[in-house]
PDB file of C-alpha atoms and ligand atoms in Angstrom:
ATOM      1  CA  UNK A 703      -8.904  32.933 -25.184  1.00 61.00           C
ATOM      2  CA  UNK A 704     -10.443  33.646 -28.597  1.00 80.00           C
ATOM      3  CA  UNK A 705     -11.899  37.134 -28.143  1.00 90.00           C
ATOM      4  CA  UNK A 706      -9.605  38.440 -30.889  1.00 97.00           C
ATOM      5  CA  UNK A 707      -9.684  35.433 -33.218  1.00 96.00           C
ATOM      6  CA  UNK A 708      -9.187  36.545 -36.851  1.00 93.00           C
ATOM      7  CA  UNK A 709      -8.017  40.004 -35.771  1.00 98.00           C
ATOM      8  CA  UNK A 710      -4.656  41.337 -36.934  1.00 98.00           C
ATOM      9  CA  UNK A 711      -2.791  43.542 -34.469  1.00 98.00           C
ATOM     10  CA  UNK A 712       0.288  45.659 -35.169  1.00 98.00           C
ATOM     11  CA  UNK A 713       2.304  46.593 -32.065  1.00 99.00           C
ATOM     12  CA  UNK A 714       5.049  49.240 -32.120  1.00 99.00           C
ATOM     13  CA  UNK A 715       7.811  49.136 -29.517  1.00 98.00           C
ATOM     14  CA  UNK A 716       7.174  45.412 -29.113  1.00 98.00           C
ATOM     15  CA  UNK A 717      10.743  44.527 -28.111  1.00 98.00           C
ATOM     16  CA  UNK A 718      10.306  45.244 -24.391  1.00 98.00           C
ATOM     17  CA  UNK A 719       8.046  46.390 -21.567  1.00 98.00           C
ATOM     18  CA  UNK A 720       4.435  47.266 -22.310  1.00 99.00           C
ATOM     19  CA  UNK A 721       4.694  46.495 -26.042  1.00 99.00           C
ATOM     20  CA  UNK A 722       6.088  43.013 -25.429  1.00 98.00           C
ATOM     21  CA  UNK A 723       3.453  42.184 -22.798  1.00 99.00           C
ATOM     22  CA  UNK A 724       0.709  43.523 -25.066  1.00 99.00           C
ATOM     23  CA  UNK A 725       1.865  41.418 -28.014  1.00 98.00           C
ATOM     24  CA  UNK A 726       1.720  38.301 -25.829  1.00 98.00           C
ATOM     25  CA  UNK A 727      -1.693  39.236 -24.386  1.00 98.00           C
ATOM     26  CA  UNK A 728      -3.175  39.881 -27.841  1.00 98.00           C
ATOM     27  CA  UNK A 729      -1.746  36.615 -29.185  1.00 98.00           C
ATOM     28  CA  UNK A 730      -3.251  34.773 -26.197  1.00 98.00           C
ATOM     29  CA  UNK A 731      -6.644  36.170 -27.232  1.00 98.00           C
ATOM     30  CA  UNK A 732      -6.190  34.658 -30.686  1.00 97.00           C
ATOM     31  CA  UNK A 733      -4.925  37.702 -32.611  1.00 98.00           C
ATOM     32  CA  UNK A 734      -2.371  37.453 -35.406  1.00 98.00           C
ATOM     33  CA  UNK A 735       0.378  39.760 -34.277  1.00 98.00           C
ATOM     34  CA  UNK A 736       2.875  41.865 -36.205  1.00 98.00           C
ATOM     35  CA  UNK A 737       5.730  43.334 -34.173  1.00 98.00           C
ATOM     36  CA  UNK A 738       7.770  46.484 -34.800  1.00 98.00           C
ATOM     37  CA  UNK A 739      10.901  47.794 -33.037  1.00 98.00           C
ATOM     38  CA  UNK A 740      14.625  48.320 -33.702  1.00 98.00           C
ATOM     39  CA  UNK A 741      16.145  45.430 -31.672  1.00 98.00           C
ATOM     40  CA  UNK A 742      15.835  42.355 -33.868  1.00 98.00           C
ATOM     41  CA  UNK A 743      17.180  39.902 -31.255  1.00 98.00           C
ATOM     42  CA  UNK A 744      14.392  40.888 -28.856  1.00 98.00           C
ATOM     43  CA  UNK A 745      11.693  40.650 -31.537  1.00 98.00           C
ATOM     44  CA  UNK A 746      12.924  37.263 -32.677  1.00 98.00           C
ATOM     45  CA  UNK A 747      13.020  35.966 -29.070  1.00 98.00           C
ATOM     46  CA  UNK A 748       9.471  37.242 -28.516  1.00 98.00           C
ATOM     47  CA  UNK A 749       8.242  35.400 -31.614  1.00 98.00           C
ATOM     48  CA  UNK A 750       9.826  32.203 -30.264  1.00 98.00           C
ATOM     49  CA  UNK A 751       8.195  32.757 -26.865  1.00 98.00           C
ATOM     50  CA  UNK A 752       4.745  33.208 -28.399  1.00 98.00           C
ATOM     51  CA  UNK A 753       5.163  30.148 -30.637  1.00 98.00           C
ATOM     52  CA  UNK A 754       6.351  28.108 -27.614  1.00 98.00           C
ATOM     53  CA  UNK A 755       2.931  28.781 -26.031  1.00 98.00           C
ATOM     54  CA  UNK A 756       1.315  27.108 -29.030  1.00 97.00           C
ATOM     55  CA  UNK A 757      -0.022  30.418 -30.334  1.00 97.00           C
ATOM     56  CA  UNK A 758      -0.095  31.783 -33.880  1.00 95.00           C
ATOM     57  CA  UNK A 759       3.410  32.706 -35.075  1.00 96.00           C
ATOM     58  CA  UNK A 760       3.891  36.505 -35.166  1.00 98.00           C
ATOM     59  CA  UNK A 761       5.815  38.318 -37.845  1.00 98.00           C
ATOM     60  CA  UNK A 762       8.203  41.144 -37.083  1.00 98.00           C
ATOM     61  CA  UNK A 763       9.744  44.148 -38.785  1.00 98.00           C
ATOM     62  CA  UNK A 764      12.862  46.039 -37.826  1.00 98.00           C
ATOM     63  CA  UNK A 765      11.436  49.509 -37.682  1.00 98.00           C
ATOM     64  CA  UNK A 766      12.655  52.844 -36.405  1.00 98.00           C
ATOM     65  CA  UNK A 767       9.479  54.898 -36.095  1.00 98.00           C
ATOM     66  CA  UNK A 768      11.545  58.011 -36.815  1.00 98.00           C
ATOM     67  CA  UNK A 769      11.851  56.706 -40.402  1.00 98.00           C
ATOM     68  CA  UNK A 770       8.681  56.878 -42.464  1.00 97.00           C
ATOM     69  CA  UNK A 771      10.048  54.336 -44.981  1.00 98.00           C
ATOM     70  CA  UNK A 772      10.494  51.781 -42.130  1.00 98.00           C
ATOM     71  CA  UNK A 773       6.885  52.367 -41.060  1.00 98.00           C
ATOM     72  CA  UNK A 774       5.624  52.028 -44.612  1.00 98.00           C
ATOM     73  CA  UNK A 775       7.535  48.731 -45.107  1.00 98.00           C
ATOM     74  CA  UNK A 776       6.214  47.317 -41.810  1.00 98.00           C
ATOM     75  CA  UNK A 777       2.593  48.171 -42.572  1.00 98.00           C
ATOM     76  CA  UNK A 778       2.816  46.956 -46.176  1.00 98.00           C
ATOM     77  CA  UNK A 779       4.569  43.746 -45.041  1.00 98.00           C
ATOM     78  CA  UNK A 780       1.804  43.116 -42.515  1.00 98.00           C
ATOM     79  CA  UNK A 781      -0.895  43.710 -45.118  1.00 98.00           C
ATOM     80  CA  UNK A 782       0.859  41.326 -47.541  1.00 98.00           C
ATOM     81  CA  UNK A 783       1.142  38.600 -44.897  1.00 98.00           C
ATOM     82  CA  UNK A 784      -2.173  38.938 -43.038  1.00 98.00           C
ATOM     83  CA  UNK A 785      -4.351  40.885 -45.489  1.00 97.00           C
ATOM     84  CA  UNK A 786      -5.284  43.716 -43.131  1.00 97.00           C
ATOM     85  CA  UNK A 787      -4.601  45.519 -39.864  1.00 98.00           C
ATOM     86  CA  UNK A 788      -7.527  45.617 -37.413  1.00 98.00           C
ATOM     87  CA  UNK A 789      -5.707  46.951 -34.375  1.00 98.00           C
ATOM     88  CA  UNK A 790      -2.744  49.321 -34.145  1.00 99.00           C
ATOM     89  CA  UNK A 791      -1.044  49.667 -30.749  1.00 99.00           C
ATOM     90  CA  UNK A 792       1.030  52.857 -30.942  1.00 99.00           C
ATOM     91  CA  UNK A 793       3.306  52.092 -28.014  1.00 98.00           C
ATOM     92  CA  UNK A 794       6.918  52.946 -29.043  1.00 99.00           C
ATOM     93  CA  UNK A 795       8.189  55.759 -26.865  1.00 98.00           C
ATOM     94  CA  UNK A 796      11.038  57.287 -24.905  1.00 98.00           C
ATOM     95  CA  UNK A 797      11.020  59.426 -21.760  1.00 98.00           C
ATOM     96  CA  UNK A 798      13.894  61.904 -21.542  1.00 97.00           C
ATOM     97  CA  UNK A 799      12.958  63.611 -18.284  1.00 97.00           C
ATOM     98  CA  UNK A 800      14.972  66.527 -16.928  1.00 97.00           C
ATOM     99  CA  UNK A 801      14.891  70.271 -16.346  1.00 97.00           C
ATOM    100  CA  UNK A 802      14.284  72.612 -19.264  1.00 98.00           C
ATOM    101  CA  UNK A 803      17.348  74.659 -18.350  1.00 97.00           C
ATOM    102  CA  UNK A 804      20.399  72.997 -19.871  1.00 96.00           C
ATOM    103  CA  UNK A 805      18.391  70.251 -21.596  1.00 97.00           C
ATOM    104  CA  UNK A 806      19.930  68.601 -24.655  1.00 96.00           C
ATOM    105  CA  UNK A 807      17.645  69.857 -27.409  1.00 97.00           C
ATOM    106  CA  UNK A 808      18.543  66.797 -29.514  1.00 97.00           C
ATOM    107  CA  UNK A 809      16.760  64.724 -26.821  1.00 97.00           C
ATOM    108  CA  UNK A 810      13.689  66.910 -27.262  1.00 98.00           C
ATOM    109  CA  UNK A 811      13.776  66.463 -31.018  1.00 98.00           C
ATOM    110  CA  UNK A 812      14.198  62.675 -30.760  1.00 98.00           C
ATOM    111  CA  UNK A 813      11.406  62.420 -28.181  1.00 98.00           C
ATOM    112  CA  UNK A 814       8.972  64.374 -30.375  1.00 98.00           C
ATOM    113  CA  UNK A 815      10.033  62.361 -33.446  1.00 98.00           C
ATOM    114  CA  UNK A 816       9.342  59.036 -31.673  1.00 98.00           C
ATOM    115  CA  UNK A 817       6.485  59.786 -29.253  1.00 98.00           C
ATOM    116  CA  UNK A 818       4.488  62.138 -31.475  1.00 99.00           C
ATOM    117  CA  UNK A 819       5.455  62.012 -35.139  1.00 98.00           C
ATOM    118  CA  UNK A 820       6.207  58.267 -35.051  1.00 98.00           C
ATOM    119  CA  UNK A 821       2.745  57.610 -33.599  1.00 99.00           C
ATOM    120  CA  UNK A 822       1.099  59.959 -36.101  1.00 99.00           C
ATOM    121  CA  UNK A 823       2.947  58.409 -39.054  1.00 98.00           C
ATOM    122  CA  UNK A 824       2.050  54.835 -38.010  1.00 98.00           C
ATOM    123  CA  UNK A 825      -1.567  55.964 -37.744  1.00 99.00           C
ATOM    124  CA  UNK A 826      -1.381  57.620 -41.158  1.00 98.00           C
ATOM    125  CA  UNK A 827       0.021  54.403 -42.679  1.00 98.00           C
ATOM    126  CA  UNK A 828      -2.739  52.077 -41.397  1.00 98.00           C
ATOM    127  CA  UNK A 829      -5.669  54.461 -41.737  1.00 98.00           C
ATOM    128  CA  UNK A 830      -6.544  54.095 -45.449  1.00 98.00           C
ATOM    129  CA  UNK A 831      -7.157  50.346 -45.241  1.00 97.00           C
ATOM    130  CA  UNK A 832      -9.028  50.655 -41.919  1.00 98.00           C
ATOM    131  CA  UNK A 833     -11.297  53.270 -43.506  1.00 98.00           C
ATOM    132  CA  UNK A 834     -11.743  51.044 -46.544  1.00 98.00           C
ATOM    133  CA  UNK A 835     -12.770  48.153 -44.249  1.00 97.00           C
ATOM    134  CA  UNK A 836     -15.008  50.452 -42.168  1.00 98.00           C
ATOM    135  CA  UNK A 837     -13.421  48.877 -39.111  1.00 97.00           C
ATOM    136  CA  UNK A 838     -10.296  49.371 -37.033  1.00 98.00           C
ATOM    137  CA  UNK A 839      -9.027  50.296 -33.591  1.00 98.00           C
ATOM    138  CA  UNK A 840      -6.075  52.558 -32.839  1.00 99.00           C
ATOM    139  CA  UNK A 841      -4.735  52.443 -29.288  1.00 99.00           C
ATOM    140  CA  UNK A 842      -2.325  55.231 -28.393  1.00 99.00           C
ATOM    141  CA  UNK A 843      -0.101  54.882 -25.344  1.00 99.00           C
ATOM    142  CA  UNK A 844       0.092  58.232 -23.621  1.00 98.00           C
ATOM    143  CA  UNK A 845       0.854  58.588 -19.898  1.00 98.00           C
ATOM    144  CA  UNK A 846      -0.400  60.158 -16.696  1.00 98.00           C
ATOM    145  CA  UNK A 847       2.110  62.799 -17.906  1.00 98.00           C
ATOM    146  CA  UNK A 848      -0.360  63.404 -20.741  1.00 98.00           C
ATOM    147  CA  UNK A 849      -2.852  64.652 -18.116  1.00 98.00           C
ATOM    148  CA  UNK A 850      -0.713  66.073 -15.330  1.00 97.00           C
ATOM    149  CA  UNK A 851       2.473  68.132 -15.659  1.00 98.00           C
ATOM    150  CA  UNK A 852       5.286  68.281 -13.124  1.00 95.00           C
ATOM    151  CA  UNK A 853       8.717  69.879 -12.953  1.00 96.00           C
ATOM    152  CA  UNK A 854      11.309  67.993 -15.044  1.00 96.00           C
ATOM    153  CA  UNK A 855       8.610  66.457 -17.222  1.00 97.00           C
ATOM    154  CA  UNK A 856       7.802  69.573 -19.287  1.00 98.00           C
ATOM    155  CA  UNK A 857       9.112  68.186 -22.582  1.00 98.00           C
ATOM    156  CA  UNK A 858       7.926  64.585 -22.052  1.00 98.00           C
ATOM    157  CA  UNK A 859       4.502  65.852 -20.960  1.00 98.00           C
ATOM    158  CA  UNK A 860       4.387  68.062 -24.049  1.00 98.00           C
ATOM    159  CA  UNK A 861       4.785  64.925 -26.208  1.00 98.00           C
ATOM    160  CA  UNK A 862       2.097  63.026 -24.303  1.00 98.00           C
ATOM    161  CA  UNK A 863      -0.354  65.968 -24.279  1.00 98.00           C
ATOM    162  CA  UNK A 864       0.195  66.032 -28.047  1.00 99.00           C
ATOM    163  CA  UNK A 865      -0.723  62.322 -28.192  1.00 99.00           C
ATOM    164  CA  UNK A 866      -3.980  63.112 -26.364  1.00 98.00           C
ATOM    165  CA  UNK A 867      -4.820  65.994 -28.704  1.00 98.00           C
ATOM    166  CA  UNK A 868      -4.049  63.988 -31.852  1.00 99.00           C
ATOM    167  CA  UNK A 869      -6.031  61.010 -30.555  1.00 98.00           C
ATOM    168  CA  UNK A 870      -9.196  62.909 -29.753  1.00 98.00           C
ATOM    169  CA  UNK A 871      -9.155  64.851 -33.023  1.00 98.00           C
ATOM    170  CA  UNK A 872      -8.704  61.578 -34.886  1.00 98.00           C
ATOM    171  CA  UNK A 873     -11.466  59.899 -32.856  1.00 98.00           C
ATOM    172  CA  UNK A 874     -13.897  62.628 -33.883  1.00 98.00           C
ATOM    173  CA  UNK A 875     -12.901  62.360 -37.563  1.00 98.00           C
ATOM    174  CA  UNK A 876     -13.413  58.598 -37.736  1.00 98.00           C
ATOM    175  CA  UNK A 877     -16.336  58.218 -35.305  1.00 98.00           C
ATOM    176  CA  UNK A 878     -18.922  57.891 -38.069  1.00 98.00           C
ATOM    177  CA  UNK A 879     -16.697  55.585 -40.110  1.00 98.00           C
ATOM    178  CA  UNK A 880     -16.617  52.555 -37.826  1.00 98.00           C
ATOM    179  CA  UNK A 881     -13.156  53.216 -36.364  1.00 98.00           C
ATOM    180  CA  UNK A 882     -12.266  53.470 -32.687  1.00 98.00           C
ATOM    181  CA  UNK A 883      -9.475  55.380 -30.929  1.00 99.00           C
ATOM    182  CA  UNK A 884      -8.410  54.696 -27.343  1.00 99.00           C
ATOM    183  CA  UNK A 885      -5.840  56.521 -25.239  1.00 98.00           C
ATOM    184  CA  UNK A 886      -4.099  54.631 -22.428  1.00 99.00           C
ATOM    185  CA  UNK A 887      -2.516  56.740 -19.672  1.00 98.00           C
ATOM    186  CA  UNK A 888      -0.316  54.587 -17.444  1.00 98.00           C
ATOM    187  CA  UNK A 889       1.286  55.756 -14.224  1.00 98.00           C
ATOM    188  CA  UNK A 890       4.553  54.162 -13.093  1.00 98.00           C
ATOM    189  CA  UNK A 891       5.197  50.809 -14.785  1.00 98.00           C
ATOM    190  CA  UNK A 892       8.344  48.775 -14.059  1.00 97.00           C
ATOM    191  CA  UNK A 893      10.080  48.673 -17.473  1.00 98.00           C
ATOM    192  CA  UNK A 894      13.344  49.744 -19.118  1.00 97.00           C
ATOM    193  CA  UNK A 895      11.935  53.212 -19.812  1.00 98.00           C
ATOM    194  CA  UNK A 896      13.798  54.963 -16.992  1.00 97.00           C
ATOM    195  CA  UNK A 897      17.149  53.363 -18.026  1.00 97.00           C
ATOM    196  CA  UNK A 898      17.272  55.704 -21.010  1.00 95.00           C
ATOM    197  CA  UNK A 899      16.839  58.995 -19.118  1.00 96.00           C
ATOM    198  CA  UNK A 900      19.946  60.954 -20.112  1.00 93.00           C
ATOM    199  CA  UNK A 901      20.000  63.420 -17.181  1.00 93.00           C
ATOM    200  CA  UNK A 902      21.661  61.311 -14.484  1.00 95.00           C
ATOM    201  CA  UNK A 903      20.350  63.241 -11.442  1.00 95.00           C
ATOM    202  CA  UNK A 904      16.801  63.028 -12.792  1.00 96.00           C
ATOM    203  CA  UNK A 905      17.251  59.351 -13.637  1.00 97.00           C
ATOM    204  CA  UNK A 906      18.277  58.586 -10.054  1.00 97.00           C
ATOM    205  CA  UNK A 907      15.365  60.482  -8.517  1.00 96.00           C
ATOM    206  CA  UNK A 908      12.824  58.907 -10.891  1.00 97.00           C
ATOM    207  CA  UNK A 909      14.186  55.410 -10.209  1.00 97.00           C
ATOM    208  CA  UNK A 910      14.041  56.102  -6.440  1.00 97.00           C
ATOM    209  CA  UNK A 911      10.458  57.390  -6.815  1.00 96.00           C
ATOM    210  CA  UNK A 912       9.382  54.257  -8.716  1.00 96.00           C
ATOM    211  CA  UNK A 913      11.196  51.987  -6.225  1.00 95.00           C
ATOM    212  CA  UNK A 914       9.228  53.654  -3.418  1.00 96.00           C
ATOM    213  CA  UNK A 915       5.906  52.304  -4.668  1.00 97.00           C
ATOM    214  CA  UNK A 916       4.439  49.044  -5.933  1.00 98.00           C
ATOM    215  CA  UNK A 917       4.802  49.927  -9.604  1.00 98.00           C
ATOM    216  CA  UNK A 918       2.470  48.442 -12.193  1.00 98.00           C
ATOM    217  CA  UNK A 919       3.660  45.610 -14.394  1.00 98.00           C
ATOM    218  CA  UNK A 920       3.589  45.707 -18.184  1.00 98.00           C
ATOM    219  CA  UNK A 921       0.943  42.961 -17.974  1.00 98.00           C
ATOM    220  CA  UNK A 922      -1.350  45.324 -16.012  1.00 98.00           C
ATOM    221  CA  UNK A 923      -1.308  47.704 -18.987  1.00 99.00           C
ATOM    222  CA  UNK A 924      -1.632  44.869 -21.510  1.00 99.00           C
ATOM    223  CA  UNK A 925      -4.792  43.708 -19.681  1.00 98.00           C
ATOM    224  CA  UNK A 926      -6.303  47.189 -20.014  1.00 98.00           C
ATOM    225  CA  UNK A 927      -5.494  47.236 -23.723  1.00 98.00           C
ATOM    226  CA  UNK A 928      -7.089  43.808 -24.227  1.00 98.00           C
ATOM    227  CA  UNK A 929     -10.185  45.084 -22.385  1.00 98.00           C
ATOM    228  CA  UNK A 930     -10.454  48.125 -24.681  1.00 98.00           C
ATOM    229  CA  UNK A 931     -10.001  46.223 -27.947  1.00 98.00           C
ATOM    230  CA  UNK A 932     -12.338  43.381 -26.930  1.00 98.00           C
ATOM    231  CA  UNK A 933     -15.443  45.533 -26.528  1.00 98.00           C
ATOM    232  CA  UNK A 934     -18.309  45.234 -29.024  1.00 97.00           C
ATOM    233  CA  UNK A 935     -17.789  47.377 -32.139  1.00 96.00           C
ATOM    234  CA  UNK A 936     -20.412  49.841 -30.877  1.00 97.00           C
ATOM    235  CA  UNK A 937     -18.323  50.613 -27.770  1.00 98.00           C
ATOM    236  CA  UNK A 938     -15.323  52.927 -27.921  1.00 98.00           C
ATOM    237  CA  UNK A 939     -13.391  53.073 -24.658  1.00 98.00           C
ATOM    238  CA  UNK A 940     -12.004  56.590 -25.138  1.00 98.00           C
ATOM    239  CA  UNK A 941      -9.497  56.764 -22.319  1.00 98.00           C
ATOM    240  CA  UNK A 942      -8.073  54.587 -19.553  1.00 98.00           C
ATOM    241  CA  UNK A 943      -5.901  56.039 -16.778  1.00 98.00           C
ATOM    242  CA  UNK A 944      -4.164  53.447 -14.615  1.00 98.00           C
ATOM    243  CA  UNK A 945      -1.936  54.315 -11.680  1.00 98.00           C
ATOM    244  CA  UNK A 946      -0.377  52.030  -9.095  1.00 98.00           C
ATOM    245  CA  UNK A 947      -2.623  52.151  -6.033  1.00 98.00           C
ATOM    246  CA  UNK A 948       0.089  53.941  -4.055  1.00 97.00           C
ATOM    247  CA  UNK A 949       0.891  56.546  -6.747  1.00 97.00           C
ATOM    248  CA  UNK A 950      -0.875  59.720  -5.627  1.00 94.00           C
ATOM    249  CA  UNK A 951      -0.090  62.054  -8.576  1.00 92.00           C
TER     250      UNK A 951
HETATM  251  P1  NDP B 435      10.450  50.301 -22.799  1.00 57.46           P
HETATM  252  O1  NDP B 435      11.703  51.127 -22.820  1.00 57.46           O
HETATM  253  O2  NDP B 435      10.500  48.958 -22.186  1.00 57.46           O
HETATM  254  O3  NDP B 435       9.859  50.149 -24.259  1.00 57.46           O
HETATM  255  C1  NDP B 435       9.956  51.148 -25.230  1.00 57.46           C
HETATM  256  C2  NDP B 435       9.755  50.514 -26.592  1.00 57.46           C
HETATM  257  O4  NDP B 435       9.801  51.549 -27.579  1.00 57.46           O
HETATM  258  C3  NDP B 435      10.846  49.515 -26.932  1.00 57.46           C
HETATM  259  O5  NDP B 435      10.274  48.368 -27.493  1.00 57.46           O
HETATM  260  C4  NDP B 435      11.707  50.239 -27.952  1.00 57.46           C
HETATM  261  O6  NDP B 435      12.200  49.294 -28.914  1.00 57.46           O
HETATM  262  C5  NDP B 435      10.657  51.136 -28.611  1.00 57.46           C
HETATM  263  N1  NDP B 435      11.290  52.266 -29.271  1.00 57.46           N
HETATM  264  C6  NDP B 435      12.034  53.253 -28.719  1.00 57.46           C
HETATM  265  N2  NDP B 435      12.495  54.060 -29.689  1.00 57.46           N
HETATM  266  C7  NDP B 435      12.043  53.567 -30.866  1.00 57.46           C
HETATM  267  C8  NDP B 435      12.193  53.948 -32.217  1.00 57.46           C
HETATM  268  N3  NDP B 435      12.918  55.018 -32.575  1.00 57.46           N
HETATM  269  N4  NDP B 435      11.588  53.208 -33.172  1.00 57.46           N
HETATM  270  C9  NDP B 435      10.866  52.130 -32.830  1.00 57.46           C
HETATM  271  N5  NDP B 435      10.683  51.709 -31.574  1.00 57.46           N
HETATM  272  C10 NDP B 435      11.271  52.430 -30.601  1.00 57.46           C
HETATM  273  O7  NDP B 435       9.374  51.216 -22.058  1.00 57.46           O
HETATM  274  P2  NDP B 435       7.801  51.053 -21.776  1.00 57.46           P
HETATM  275  O8  NDP B 435       7.319  49.730 -22.156  1.00 57.46           O
HETATM  276  O9  NDP B 435       7.598  51.535 -20.410  1.00 57.46           O
HETATM  277  O10 NDP B 435       7.214  52.164 -22.761  1.00 57.46           O
HETATM  278  C11 NDP B 435       6.200  51.934 -23.707  1.00 57.46           C
HETATM  279  C12 NDP B 435       5.312  53.167 -23.790  1.00 57.46           C
HETATM  280  O11 NDP B 435       4.647  53.368 -22.546  1.00 57.46           O
HETATM  281  C13 NDP B 435       6.023  54.485 -24.101  1.00 57.46           C
HETATM  282  O12 NDP B 435       5.276  55.209 -25.043  1.00 57.46           O
HETATM  283  C14 NDP B 435       6.025  55.202 -22.765  1.00 57.46           C
HETATM  284  O13 NDP B 435       6.069  56.609 -22.900  1.00 57.46           O
HETATM  285  C15 NDP B 435       4.713  54.718 -22.187  1.00 57.46           C
HETATM  286  N6  NDP B 435       4.587  54.841 -20.735  1.00 57.46           N
HETATM  287  C16 NDP B 435       5.402  54.123 -19.896  1.00 57.46           C
HETATM  288  C17 NDP B 435       5.309  54.298 -18.530  1.00 57.46           C
HETATM  289  C18 NDP B 435       6.211  53.604 -17.572  1.00 57.46           C
HETATM  290  O14 NDP B 435       6.182  53.954 -16.364  1.00 57.46           O
HETATM  291  N7  NDP B 435       7.022  52.627 -17.985  1.00 57.46           N
HETATM  292  C19 NDP B 435       4.294  55.187 -17.944  1.00 57.46           C
HETATM  293  C20 NDP B 435       3.487  55.864 -18.912  1.00 57.46           C
HETATM  294  C21 NDP B 435       3.621  55.685 -20.252  1.00 57.46           C
HETATM  295  P3  NDP B 435      13.647  49.346 -29.596  1.00 57.46           P
HETATM  296  O15 NDP B 435      14.577  50.036 -28.644  1.00 57.46           O
HETATM  297  O16 NDP B 435      13.970  47.907 -29.819  1.00 57.46           O
HETATM  298  O17 NDP B 435      13.433  50.091 -30.868  1.00 57.46           O
END
């Protein structure tokens, strides 16, 4: 219950799915939580839910991770309120699956802006004070698609491979400075993620594929994140891949 007492955790994409479950799980371990996403109603409801459990009241920031000024305001606001950021969960993401031929290149741009540059910019914003403290943990949510490529996931996989590359380069840079970097690679998790796929034929086949297995829950991923961030400071869990038992690839 108190593994993360006195820790401050910033969670991006906290308004639904994995981010929401992770915020709750971290708060249950005693962390002070700061939430970022665009949908204020969802963030506000999540704060109420966490408070209703008798846990520390989170703060939230309306933040589009495509906008560096939103990120800056969220990180500064968290530092003003809680004094530091110990844990950053870079979770905000979108998954515009579909064939390369005929793809909407604006989808590609948005996906890279959110999944890659948003994650890099959030990291950049918290890093100076983590380095100053000689302590900090950055958890980047990639995907099995960051390890394995398949048809119709070329662009999404490209974003998640980029997350893996950025994460390991960063890990090596900060290894001697007391900071940890963990990459989480979930398989199919039942969330809203597939609702936003813009190619309707691909959306249907992905939803059918997920419905054909016992998909993971957001809480399954939140548990893995809590495991990684609760290790002693000498232990850096570099990577966790989690698939549903009946997901082969
Ligand atoms: P959800 O759609 O439930 O959550 C996505 C979150 O990202 C929302 O909170 C959304 O908040 C936020 N988000 C999207 N765009 C932006 C933006 N521009 N600025 C800020 N926040 C944004 O999906 P999941 O919980 O499934 O996804 C979370 C992460 O997990 C993603 O990175 C995804 O790639 C990854 N993942 C998911 C898998 C799955 O099967 N579900 C499998 C592997 C990885 P809001 O709209 O309010 O801004």
